[in-house]
Coordinates of C-alpha atoms in Angstrom, one line a residue:
X20 CA -16.2 46.7 -5.5
X21 CA -19.3 47.4 -7.6
X22 CA -17.8 46.0 -10.8
X23 CA -17.7 42.6 -9.2
X24 CA -21.1 42.6 -7.6
X25 CA -23.1 43.4 -10.7
X26 CA -21.9 40.3 -12.4
X27 CA -19.9 42.0 -15.2
X28 CA -16.4 41.0 -16.1
X29 CA -13.7 43.3 -14.9
X30 CA -10.0 43.3 -14.9
X31 CA -9.8 44.9 -11.5
X32 CA -8.2 42.7 -8.9
X33 CA -10.6 41.6 -6.1
X34 CA -10.1 43.1 -2.6
X35 CA -12.7 40.9 -0.9
X36 CA -14.9 37.9 -1.3
X37 CA -18.5 37.2 -0.2
X38 CA -19.1 33.7 1.3
X39 CA -22.6 32.9 0.1
X40 CA -22.9 29.8 2.4
X41 CA -26.3 28.1 2.4
X42 CA -29.0 29.9 0.5
X43 CA -32.1 29.6 2.7
X44 CA -34.7 31.6 4.7
X45 CA -34.2 33.1 8.1
X46 CA -35.6 30.1 9.9
X47 CA -33.3 27.7 8.2
X48 CA -30.3 30.0 8.8
X49 CA -31.2 30.0 12.5
X50 CA -31.4 26.2 12.5
X51 CA -28.0 25.9 10.7
X52 CA -26.5 28.4 13.1
X53 CA -27.7 26.3 16.1
X54 CA -26.4 23.1 14.4
X55 CA -22.9 24.6 13.6
X56 CA -22.7 26.0 17.1
X57 CA -23.6 22.7 18.8
X58 CA -21.1 20.8 16.6
X59 CA -18.3 23.3 17.2
X60 CA -18.8 23.5 21.0
X61 CA -18.8 19.7 21.3
X62 CA -15.7 19.5 19.1
X63 CA -13.9 22.1 21.2
X64 CA -14.9 20.5 24.6
X65 CA -14.2 17.0 23.4
X66 CA -10.7 17.7 22.0
X67 CA -9.7 19.9 24.9
X68 CA -10.8 17.1 27.3
X69 CA -8.7 14.6 25.4
X70 CA -5.6 16.8 25.4
X71 CA -6.0 17.6 29.2
X72 CA -6.6 14.0 30.1
X73 CA -3.6 12.7 28.2
X74 CA -1.4 15.5 29.6
X75 CA -2.4 15.0 33.2
X76 CA -2.5 11.2 33.4
X77 CA 1.0 9.7 33.5
X78 CA -0.4 6.3 32.4
X79 CA -1.2 7.8 29.0
X80 CA 2.3 9.1 28.4
X81 CA 3.0 6.6 25.5
X82 CA 3.5 7.1 21.8
X83 CA 0.0 6.1 20.9
X84 CA -1.5 8.8 23.2
X85 CA 1.1 11.3 22.1
X86 CA -0.2 11.0 18.6
X87 CA -3.8 11.0 19.8
X88 CA -3.1 14.2 21.7
X89 CA -1.8 15.8 18.5
X90 CA -4.8 14.5 16.6
X91 CA -7.0 16.3 19.1
X92 CA -4.9 19.5 18.7
X93 CA -5.2 19.3 14.9
X94 CA -9.0 18.7 15.0
X95 CA -9.4 21.6 17.4
X96 CA -7.4 24.0 15.3
X97 CA -8.9 23.2 11.9
X98 CA -12.5 23.3 13.1
X99 CA -11.6 26.6 14.7
X100 CA -10.3 27.9 11.3
X101 CA -13.7 27.4 9.8
X102 CA -16.5 27.5 12.4
X103 CA -16.2 31.0 13.9
X104 CA -16.3 32.8 10.6
X105 CA -19.2 30.5 9.4
X106 CA -21.1 31.2 12.6
X107 CA -20.5 35.0 12.2
X108 CA -21.8 34.9 8.7
X109 CA -25.1 33.3 9.7
X110 CA -25.7 36.4 11.8
X111 CA -24.4 38.9 9.2
X112 CA -25.9 40.3 6.0
X113 CA -22.6 41.1 4.3
X114 CA -20.7 37.8 4.8
X115 CA -17.5 39.5 3.5
X116 CA -14.0 38.1 3.9
X117 CA -11.0 40.0 2.6
X118 CA -8.7 38.5 -0.1
X119 CA -5.9 38.1 2.5
X120 CA -8.3 36.6 5.1
X121 CA -9.6 34.1 2.5
X122 CA -6.0 33.1 1.6
X123 CA -5.0 32.8 5.2
X124 CA -8.1 30.7 6.1
X125 CA -7.4 28.4 3.1
X126 CA -3.7 28.1 4.0
X127 CA -4.3 26.9 7.6
X128 CA -7.2 24.7 6.7
X129 CA -5.2 23.0 4.0
X130 CA -2.2 22.6 6.3
X131 CA -4.2 21.1 9.2
X132 CA -6.3 18.8 7.1
X133 CA -3.3 17.4 5.3
X134 CA -1.4 17.1 8.6
X135 CA -4.3 15.0 9.9
X136 CA -4.1 12.7 6.9
X137 CA -0.4 12.0 7.5
X138 CA -1.0 11.7 11.3
X139 CA -3.6 9.0 10.8
X140 CA -1.1 7.0 8.8
X141 CA 1.5 7.5 11.4
X142 CA -0.9 6.3 14.1
X143 CA -1.5 3.1 12.0
X144 CA 2.2 2.6 11.8
X145 CA 2.6 3.0 15.5
X146 CA 0.0 0.3 16.1
X147 CA 1.7 -2.0 13.6
X148 CA 5.1 -1.7 15.5
X149 CA 3.4 -2.1 18.9
X150 CA 1.5 -5.2 18.0
X151 CA 3.8 -6.9 15.4
X152 CA 7.1 -6.0 17.0
X153 CA 6.4 -5.4 20.7
X154 CA 10.0 -6.0 21.8
X155 CA 11.4 -3.4 19.4
X156 CA 8.6 -0.9 20.2
X157 CA 10.3 1.1 22.9
X158 CA 13.3 1.7 20.6
X159 CA 11.4 2.0 17.3
X160 CA 8.9 4.5 18.8
X161 CA 11.1 6.4 21.3
X162 CA 10.3 10.0 22.0
X163 CA 12.8 11.4 19.5
X164 CA 11.3 9.2 16.7
X165 CA 7.8 10.2 17.7
X166 CA 8.8 13.9 17.6
X167 CA 10.4 13.5 14.1
X168 CA 7.3 11.7 12.8
X169 CA 5.1 14.4 14.1
X170 CA 7.4 17.1 12.6
X171 CA 7.2 15.2 9.3
X172 CA 3.3 15.3 9.4
X173 CA 3.3 19.1 9.9
X174 CA 6.0 19.6 7.3
X175 CA 4.1 17.6 4.7
X176 CA 1.0 19.5 5.6
X177 CA 2.8 22.8 5.2
X178 CA 4.3 21.9 1.9
X179 CA 1.0 20.8 0.4
X180 CA -0.7 24.0 1.8
X181 CA 2.0 26.3 0.3
X182 CA 1.6 24.6 -3.1
X183 CA -2.2 24.6 -3.0
X184 CA -2.4 28.2 -1.8
X185 CA 0.1 29.5 -4.3
X186 CA -1.6 27.9 -7.3
X187 CA -5.1 28.9 -6.2
X188 CA -4.5 32.5 -5.2
X189 CA -2.2 33.3 -8.1
X190 CA -5.3 33.0 -10.4
X191 CA -7.0 36.1 -11.6
X192 CA -10.4 36.4 -9.9
X193 CA -12.2 39.0 -12.0
X194 CA -15.7 37.6 -12.9
X195 CA -17.4 37.6 -9.5
X196 CA -16.5 37.8 -5.8
X197 CA -19.2 35.5 -4.5
X198 CA -17.9 32.2 -3.2
X199 CA -20.6 29.5 -3.3
X200 CA -19.5 28.0 0.0
X201 CA -19.3 28.8 3.7
X202 CA -15.5 29.0 3.7
X203 CA -12.6 29.5 1.3
X204 CA -11.9 26.2 -0.4
X205 CA -10.4 25.2 -3.8
X206 CA -13.4 24.0 -5.8
X207 CA -15.6 27.1 -5.3
X208 CA -12.6 29.4 -5.8
X209 CA -11.7 27.8 -9.1
X210 CA -15.2 28.6 -10.3
X211 CA -14.5 32.3 -9.9
X212 CA -11.3 32.4 -11.9
X213 CA -11.4 34.0 -15.3
X214 CA -8.5 31.9 -16.6
X215 CA -7.9 28.3 -17.5
X216 CA -7.9 26.2 -14.3
X217 CA -7.0 22.9 -15.8
X218 CA -3.5 23.0 -14.3
X219 CA -4.9 23.9 -10.9
X220 CA -7.4 21.1 -11.0
X221 CA -4.6 18.7 -12.0
X222 CA -2.5 19.9 -9.2
X223 CA -5.3 19.5 -6.7
X224 CA -6.3 16.0 -7.8
X225 CA -2.7 15.0 -8.2
X226 CA -1.5 16.2 -4.7
X227 CA -4.6 15.1 -2.9
X228 CA -4.7 11.8 -4.8
X229 CA -1.0 11.1 -4.0
X230 CA -1.4 12.0 -0.3
X231 CA -4.6 9.9 0.1
X232 CA -3.3 6.9 -1.9
X233 CA 0.0 7.0 -0.1
X234 CA -1.3 7.3 3.4
X235 CA -4.1 4.8 2.7
X236 CA -1.5 2.2 1.6
X237 CA 0.4 2.8 4.9
X238 CA -2.8 2.3 6.8
X239 CA -4.0 -0.8 4.9
X240 CA -0.5 -2.4 5.0
X241 CA -0.2 -1.8 8.7
X242 CA -3.6 -3.2 9.5
X243 CA -3.1 -6.1 7.2
X244 CA -0.1 -7.2 9.3
X245 CA -1.9 -6.3 12.5
X246 CA -4.9 -8.5 11.6
X247 CA -2.7 -11.5 10.8
X248 CA -0.8 -11.0 14.1
X249 CA -4.0 -10.7 16.2
X250 CA -5.6 -13.8 14.6
X251 CA -2.5 -15.8 15.5
X252 CA -2.9 -14.9 19.2
X253 CA -4.3 -17.6 21.5
X254 CA -5.8 -15.3 24.0
X255 CA -9.4 -14.3 23.1
X256 CA -9.3 -11.5 25.6
X257 CA -6.1 -10.1 24.1
X258 CA -7.6 -10.3 20.6
X259 CA -10.7 -8.4 21.7
X260 CA -8.8 -5.6 23.3
X261 CA -6.5 -5.1 20.3
X262 CA -9.4 -5.2 17.8
X263 CA -11.2 -2.7 20.0
X264 CA -8.2 -0.3 20.1
X265 CA -7.5 -0.7 16.4
X266 CA -11.2 -0.4 15.5
X267 CA -11.4 3.1 16.9
X268 CA -8.6 4.2 14.6
X269 CA -10.0 2.4 11.6
X270 CA -13.3 4.2 12.2
X271 CA -11.6 7.6 12.3
X272 CA -9.6 6.8 9.2
X273 CA -12.6 5.6 7.2
X274 CA -14.6 8.7 8.0
X275 CA -11.8 11.1 7.3
X276 CA -10.4 9.6 4.1
X277 CA -13.8 8.8 2.7
X278 CA -15.1 12.4 2.9
X279 CA -11.8 14.0 1.7
X280 CA -11.7 11.7 -1.3
X281 CA -15.2 12.6 -2.3
X282 CA -14.4 16.3 -2.0
X283 CA -10.9 16.6 -3.6
X284 CA -9.6 13.4 -5.2
X285 CA -12.2 12.4 -7.7
X286 CA -13.3 14.0 -11.0
X287 CA -16.4 16.0 -10.8
X288 CA -15.8 17.2 -7.3
X289 CA -15.4 20.8 -8.5
X290 CA -18.7 20.7 -10.3
X291 CA -20.9 19.7 -7.4
X292 CA -20.9 22.6 -5.0
X293 CA -24.1 21.6 -3.1
X294 CA -22.8 18.2 -2.4
X295 CA -19.5 19.8 -1.5
X296 CA -21.1 22.0 1.2
X297 CA -22.6 19.0 2.9
X298 CA -19.4 16.9 2.7
X299 CA -17.5 19.9 4.0
X300 CA -19.7 20.2 7.1
X301 CA -18.9 16.6 7.8
X302 CA -15.1 16.8 7.7
X303 CA -14.8 20.3 9.1
X304 CA -17.2 19.9 12.1
X305 CA -18.6 16.4 12.4
X306 CA -15.4 14.5 12.3
X307 CA -13.5 16.8 14.8
X308 CA -16.5 16.3 17.1
X309 CA -16.7 12.5 16.6
X310 CA -13.0 11.7 17.0
X311 CA -12.8 12.3 20.8
X312 CA -16.0 10.3 21.3
X313 CA -14.7 7.5 19.1
X314 CA -11.4 7.2 21.0
X315 CA -12.8 7.8 24.5
X316 CA -15.9 5.6 24.3
X317 CA -14.0 2.7 22.7
X318 CA -10.8 3.0 24.7
X319 CA -10.7 1.6 28.2
X320 CA -7.5 3.4 29.1
X321 CA -9.0 6.8 28.3
X322 CA -12.2 6.0 30.2
X323 CA -10.2 4.9 33.2
X324 CA -8.1 8.1 33.0
X325 CA -11.3 10.2 32.8
X326 CA -12.7 8.3 35.9
X327 CA -9.5 8.9 37.8
X328 CA -9.4 12.6 37.1
X329 CA -13.1 12.9 37.9
X330 CA -12.5 11.0 41.2
X331 CA -9.6 13.3 42.1
X332 CA -11.7 16.4 41.3
X333 CA -14.6 15.1 43.5
X334 CA -12.1 14.3 46.3
X335 CA -10.6 17.8 46.2

């Protein structure tokens, strides 16, 4: 692998990459390790708790919480695709990842992040049907429909991931094997290619832009109808409860789509790697940590379910 490490061009195919991560001293590396570890532990515990609570409490066996449970599963999985390797690299001097390992990490990360984008749109549609057409809700969002919607989210994520992975890892990487990032992602990988990446950048911006714009339109349209319906309600208490429930989802949507747009769906994203690292920390670790807190702290049903499970545990 020496031809790649000395900075000279070579036509030899790469067998491994080096994840440079954050360039800093030992003290800063230790602080970053502690930060990543804390974020990851909270994300794992929070999402596992949400999944267990929704599974065990029969009162939460509804379409909204079915999707919320899947959101917790996706958050748990995609933070786990990134965090363990990043934590290991903080303690390692080599920071090596194989070509196959890099492609695998990128594939599952792309799959899960795209799935979350589709899932957030489906959750907005679920709230639209529940609030604007409550009489049709049991039929419109029956278990089979929910299962098909969830399958569609995963299928869309898988399709996007296959395309992104195929286009990215078919490039010749022959100038350097040092990835200026803490995980395998499109923008830093494109910088290592010794071929024209215009098509790849267009594919990335096109697919990500299409997904973000499409799902955002679903969310905005759903919440436009929801807002009108809520404002027409005569009960102030009912309006407050619905706004509180929908507010949790809108907070999660804004955080997720905002950071993904900055990273993938705007010109210049590939050029700003330092900004990209900070943004990546936010959507790979901070958002998966925040989502369970957002949905539990602002959701009375979840808080009640947590209290009931805690009371049963204490009684036992």
